[in-house]
């Protein structure tokens, strides 16, 4: 349970703009069982600028599949409703939903002198702004005597569309190889 209140008083002169006064309430529940974690939360913000009500749910797994294999995974859903819009220019009520899934695996070889890691994330947003985003990454590290070798690659991409505008797409890739002597 969380409860935050902000109240302000102008001692002299005039405060230009919207009052900072706000009240935020949240209640949630977390469940833990071994490598599993689940969380649910309700949050509300009462404020003159952009009040909202939000629901959030998350499930996570962090554990070892074998003594040399570690796995991480999480899935999150957030629904946020703005009953009076976000400002005077956009006063209509609307809702946003964001769904995210991510995971990674790490595998050790040769008595932990070599490690292979891979991961991915996908996110989708629906509301006034619609979009999809993804990222992928992988790396290999190997310690041989005093040499430390590492190589990897990562990439991400997204497509976003706000209101009636044309979609905006971007992509990025990054590769590396490093040799270091200790």
mmCIF file of C-alpha atoms in Angstrom:
data_model
loop_
_atom_site.group_PDB
_atom_site.id
_atom_site.type_symbol
_atom_site.label_atom_id
_atom_site.label_comp_id
_atom_site.label_asym_id
_atom_site.label_seq_id
_atom_site.Cartn_x
_atom_site.Cartn_y
_atom_site.Cartn_z
ATOM 1 C CA UNK A 1 0.000 0.000 0.000
ATOM 2 C CA UNK A 2 1.299 3.449 -0.925
ATOM 3 C CA UNK A 3 -0.239 6.859 -0.346
ATOM 4 C CA UNK A 4 1.474 10.106 -1.427
ATOM 5 C CA UNK A 5 0.040 13.594 -1.049
ATOM 6 C CA UNK A 6 1.578 16.795 -2.418
ATOM 7 C CA UNK A 7 0.145 20.090 -1.232
ATOM 8 C CA UNK A 8 1.642 23.498 -1.909
ATOM 9 C CA UNK A 9 0.868 27.011 -0.749
ATOM 10 C CA UNK A 10 1.931 30.176 -2.549
ATOM 11 C CA UNK A 11 3.251 32.418 0.208
ATOM 12 C CA UNK A 12 3.489 35.559 -1.910
ATOM 13 C CA UNK A 13 2.889 36.586 -5.515
ATOM 14 C CA UNK A 14 1.132 34.288 -7.977
ATOM 15 C CA UNK A 15 2.074 30.782 -9.093
ATOM 16 C CA UNK A 16 1.879 30.645 -12.914
ATOM 17 C CA UNK A 17 0.375 27.454 -14.230
ATOM 18 C CA UNK A 18 -1.422 24.481 -12.757
ATOM 19 C CA UNK A 19 -1.290 23.691 -9.060
ATOM 20 C CA UNK A 20 1.174 21.025 -7.984
ATOM 21 C CA UNK A 21 -1.342 19.510 -5.562
ATOM 22 C CA UNK A 22 -1.840 15.803 -6.181
ATOM 23 C CA UNK A 23 -2.764 12.567 -4.450
ATOM 24 C CA UNK A 24 -1.441 9.160 -5.475
ATOM 25 C CA UNK A 25 -2.817 5.890 -4.098
ATOM 26 C CA UNK A 26 -1.546 2.399 -4.818
ATOM 27 C CA UNK A 27 -2.293 -1.078 -3.577
ATOM 28 C CA UNK A 28 -0.614 -4.244 -4.754
ATOM 29 C CA UNK A 29 0.085 -7.856 -4.021
ATOM 30 C CA UNK A 30 3.233 -9.875 -4.682
ATOM 31 C CA UNK A 31 3.461 -13.668 -4.774
ATOM 32 C CA UNK A 32 6.804 -15.511 -4.522
ATOM 33 C CA UNK A 33 7.345 -19.235 -5.027
ATOM 34 C CA UNK A 34 10.890 -20.450 -5.695
ATOM 35 C CA UNK A 35 12.073 -18.936 -8.967
ATOM 36 C CA UNK A 36 8.606 -17.503 -9.730
ATOM 37 C CA UNK A 37 7.328 -14.036 -8.852
ATOM 38 C CA UNK A 38 3.940 -12.544 -9.684
ATOM 39 C CA UNK A 39 2.731 -9.033 -8.932
ATOM 40 C CA UNK A 40 -0.534 -7.153 -9.343
ATOM 41 C CA UNK A 41 -1.075 -3.468 -8.633
ATOM 42 C CA UNK A 42 -3.767 -0.789 -8.839
ATOM 43 C CA UNK A 43 -2.618 2.849 -8.858
ATOM 44 C CA UNK A 44 -4.517 6.139 -9.099
ATOM 45 C CA UNK A 45 -3.234 9.689 -9.467
ATOM 46 C CA UNK A 46 -5.560 12.609 -8.805
ATOM 47 C CA UNK A 47 -4.016 15.753 -10.278
ATOM 48 C CA UNK A 48 -5.299 18.674 -12.340
ATOM 49 C CA UNK A 49 -2.860 17.989 -15.213
ATOM 50 C CA UNK A 50 -3.467 14.358 -16.191
ATOM 51 C CA UNK A 51 -5.138 12.165 -13.593
ATOM 52 C CA UNK A 52 -5.114 8.449 -14.319
ATOM 53 C CA UNK A 53 -6.048 5.002 -13.031
ATOM 54 C CA UNK A 54 -3.696 2.113 -13.768
ATOM 55 C CA UNK A 55 -3.641 -1.670 -13.481
ATOM 56 C CA UNK A 56 -0.343 -3.535 -13.705
ATOM 57 C CA UNK A 57 0.381 -7.243 -13.738
ATOM 58 C CA UNK A 58 3.741 -8.969 -13.973
ATOM 59 C CA UNK A 59 5.019 -12.542 -13.949
ATOM 60 C CA UNK A 60 8.734 -13.292 -13.674
ATOM 61 C CA UNK A 61 10.956 -16.364 -13.618
ATOM 62 C CA UNK A 62 14.581 -16.212 -12.474
ATOM 63 C CA UNK A 63 16.307 -19.509 -11.965
ATOM 64 C CA UNK A 64 18.796 -22.142 -12.989
ATOM 65 C CA UNK A 65 17.709 -24.840 -15.415
ATOM 66 C CA UNK A 66 20.941 -26.755 -14.733
ATOM 67 C CA UNK A 67 24.028 -25.795 -12.658
ATOM 68 C CA UNK A 68 25.487 -24.151 -15.798
ATOM 69 C CA UNK A 69 22.302 -22.719 -17.373
ATOM 70 C CA UNK A 70 20.530 -19.656 -15.998
ATOM 71 C CA UNK A 71 17.177 -18.434 -17.328
ATOM 72 C CA UNK A 72 15.345 -15.134 -16.865
ATOM 73 C CA UNK A 73 11.928 -14.293 -18.212
ATOM 74 C CA UNK A 74 9.313 -11.661 -17.500
ATOM 75 C CA UNK A 75 5.958 -10.614 -18.910
ATOM 76 C CA UNK A 76 4.264 -7.327 -17.969
ATOM 77 C CA UNK A 77 0.899 -5.766 -18.794
ATOM 78 C CA UNK A 78 -0.046 -2.175 -17.900
ATOM 79 C CA UNK A 79 -3.442 -0.585 -18.569
ATOM 80 C CA UNK A 80 -3.644 3.157 -17.847
ATOM 81 C CA UNK A 81 -6.884 5.153 -18.204
ATOM 82 C CA UNK A 82 -6.961 8.965 -18.386
ATOM 83 C CA UNK A 83 -10.572 9.978 -17.564
ATOM 84 C CA UNK A 84 -10.098 13.646 -18.577
ATOM 85 C CA UNK A 85 -7.348 13.319 -21.191
ATOM 86 C CA UNK A 86 -3.853 14.613 -20.629
ATOM 87 C CA UNK A 87 -4.278 18.384 -21.025
ATOM 88 C CA UNK A 88 -6.721 21.076 -22.164
ATOM 89 C CA UNK A 89 -5.734 20.566 -25.816
ATOM 90 C CA UNK A 90 -6.630 16.837 -25.575
ATOM 91 C CA UNK A 91 -9.511 16.670 -23.041
ATOM 92 C CA UNK A 92 -11.093 13.413 -24.266
ATOM 93 C CA UNK A 93 -10.767 10.324 -22.063
ATOM 94 C CA UNK A 94 -8.574 7.549 -23.408
ATOM 95 C CA UNK A 95 -6.620 4.464 -22.359
ATOM 96 C CA UNK A 96 -3.147 3.118 -23.066
ATOM 97 C CA UNK A 97 -2.077 -0.507 -22.848
ATOM 98 C CA UNK A 98 1.514 -1.702 -22.853
ATOM 99 C CA UNK A 99 2.498 -5.361 -23.063
ATOM 100 C CA UNK A 100 6.137 -6.395 -22.686
ATOM 101 C CA UNK A 101 7.861 -9.781 -22.738
ATOM 102 C CA UNK A 102 11.562 -10.364 -22.270
ATOM 103 C CA UNK A 103 13.836 -13.272 -21.646
ATOM 104 C CA UNK A 104 17.440 -14.315 -21.576
ATOM 105 C CA UNK A 105 19.510 -17.424 -21.135
ATOM 106 C CA UNK A 106 23.124 -17.780 -20.051
ATOM 107 C CA UNK A 107 25.080 -20.995 -20.572
ATOM 108 C CA UNK A 108 28.538 -21.757 -19.134
ATOM 109 C CA UNK A 109 31.013 -24.152 -20.762
ATOM 110 C CA UNK A 110 34.452 -25.541 -19.876
ATOM 111 C CA UNK A 111 34.249 -25.012 -16.104
ATOM 112 C CA UNK A 112 32.832 -21.499 -16.591
ATOM 113 C CA UNK A 113 35.722 -20.261 -18.725
ATOM 114 C CA UNK A 114 33.303 -19.733 -21.644
ATOM 115 C CA UNK A 115 29.865 -18.134 -21.358
ATOM 116 C CA UNK A 116 27.232 -17.797 -24.061
ATOM 117 C CA UNK A 117 24.364 -15.358 -23.452
ATOM 118 C CA UNK A 118 21.299 -14.513 -25.526
ATOM 119 C CA UNK A 119 18.260 -12.387 -24.876
ATOM 120 C CA UNK A 120 15.245 -10.763 -26.485
ATOM 121 C CA UNK A 121 12.558 -8.212 -25.631
ATOM 122 C CA UNK A 122 9.289 -7.361 -27.346
ATOM 123 C CA UNK A 123 6.966 -4.514 -26.419
ATOM 124 C CA UNK A 124 3.619 -3.386 -27.824
ATOM 125 C CA UNK A 125 1.810 -0.159 -27.018
ATOM 126 C CA UNK A 126 -1.812 0.589 -27.933
ATOM 127 C CA UNK A 127 -3.540 3.897 -27.295
ATOM 128 C CA UNK A 128 -3.002 7.412 -28.625
ATOM 129 C CA UNK A 129 0.430 6.210 -29.641
ATOM 130 C CA UNK A 130 0.662 2.777 -31.219
ATOM 131 C CA UNK A 131 3.883 0.932 -31.635
ATOM 132 C CA UNK A 132 5.945 -2.205 -31.571
ATOM 133 C CA UNK A 133 9.547 -2.502 -30.453
ATOM 134 C CA UNK A 134 11.964 -5.392 -30.212
ATOM 135 C CA UNK A 135 15.553 -6.001 -29.244
ATOM 136 C CA UNK A 136 17.833 -8.994 -29.607
ATOM 137 C CA UNK A 137 21.292 -9.541 -28.159
ATOM 138 C CA UNK A 138 23.884 -12.225 -27.863
ATOM 139 C CA UNK A 139 27.420 -12.479 -26.554
ATOM 140 C CA UNK A 140 30.223 -14.965 -26.106
ATOM 141 C CA UNK A 141 33.049 -14.532 -23.600
ATOM 142 C CA UNK A 142 36.001 -16.872 -23.256
ATOM 143 C CA UNK A 143 38.865 -16.692 -20.798
ATOM 144 C CA UNK A 144 41.976 -18.577 -21.946
ATOM 145 C CA UNK A 145 44.911 -18.075 -19.608
ATOM 146 C CA UNK A 146 45.543 -14.329 -19.494
ATOM 147 C CA UNK A 147 43.460 -13.659 -22.602
ATOM 148 C CA UNK A 148 39.894 -12.455 -22.380
ATOM 149 C CA UNK A 149 38.010 -12.807 -25.691
ATOM 150 C CA UNK A 150 34.519 -11.448 -26.194
ATOM 151 C CA UNK A 151 32.199 -11.014 -29.144
ATOM 152 C CA UNK A 152 28.611 -10.065 -29.454
ATOM 153 C CA UNK A 153 25.821 -8.505 -31.402
ATOM 154 C CA UNK A 154 22.716 -6.558 -30.583
ATOM 155 C CA UNK A 155 19.924 -5.060 -32.573
ATOM 156 C CA UNK A 156 16.690 -3.277 -32.028
ATOM 157 C CA UNK A 157 13.869 -1.961 -34.092
ATOM 158 C CA UNK A 158 10.624 -0.117 -33.624
ATOM 159 C CA UNK A 159 7.639 1.196 -35.483
ATOM 160 C CA UNK A 160 5.613 3.989 -33.894
ATOM 161 C CA UNK A 161 2.528 5.857 -35.019
ATOM 162 C CA UNK A 162 1.065 8.817 -33.125
ATOM 163 C CA UNK A 163 -2.467 10.004 -33.939
ATOM 164 C CA UNK A 164 -2.981 10.214 -37.721
ATOM 165 C CA UNK A 165 0.710 10.754 -38.548
ATOM 166 C CA UNK A 166 2.686 8.403 -40.762
ATOM 167 C CA UNK A 167 4.421 5.528 -38.965
ATOM 168 C CA UNK A 168 8.012 6.087 -37.893
ATOM 169 C CA UNK A 169 10.329 3.105 -38.247
ATOM 170 C CA UNK A 170 13.897 2.715 -37.055
ATOM 171 C CA UNK A 171 16.405 -0.087 -36.704
ATOM 172 C CA UNK A 172 19.883 -0.358 -35.279
ATOM 173 C CA UNK A 173 22.535 -3.083 -35.219
ATOM 174 C CA UNK A 174 25.784 -3.266 -33.275
ATOM 175 C CA UNK A 175 28.568 -5.862 -33.463
ATOM 176 C CA UNK A 176 31.781 -6.099 -31.479
ATOM 177 C CA UNK A 177 34.856 -8.240 -30.978
ATOM 178 C CA UNK A 178 37.395 -7.591 -28.242
ATOM 179 C CA UNK A 179 40.656 -9.214 -27.157
ATOM 180 C CA UNK A 180 42.180 -8.160 -23.866
ATOM 181 C CA UNK A 181 45.238 -9.438 -22.019
ATOM 182 C CA UNK A 182 45.254 -9.227 -18.253
#
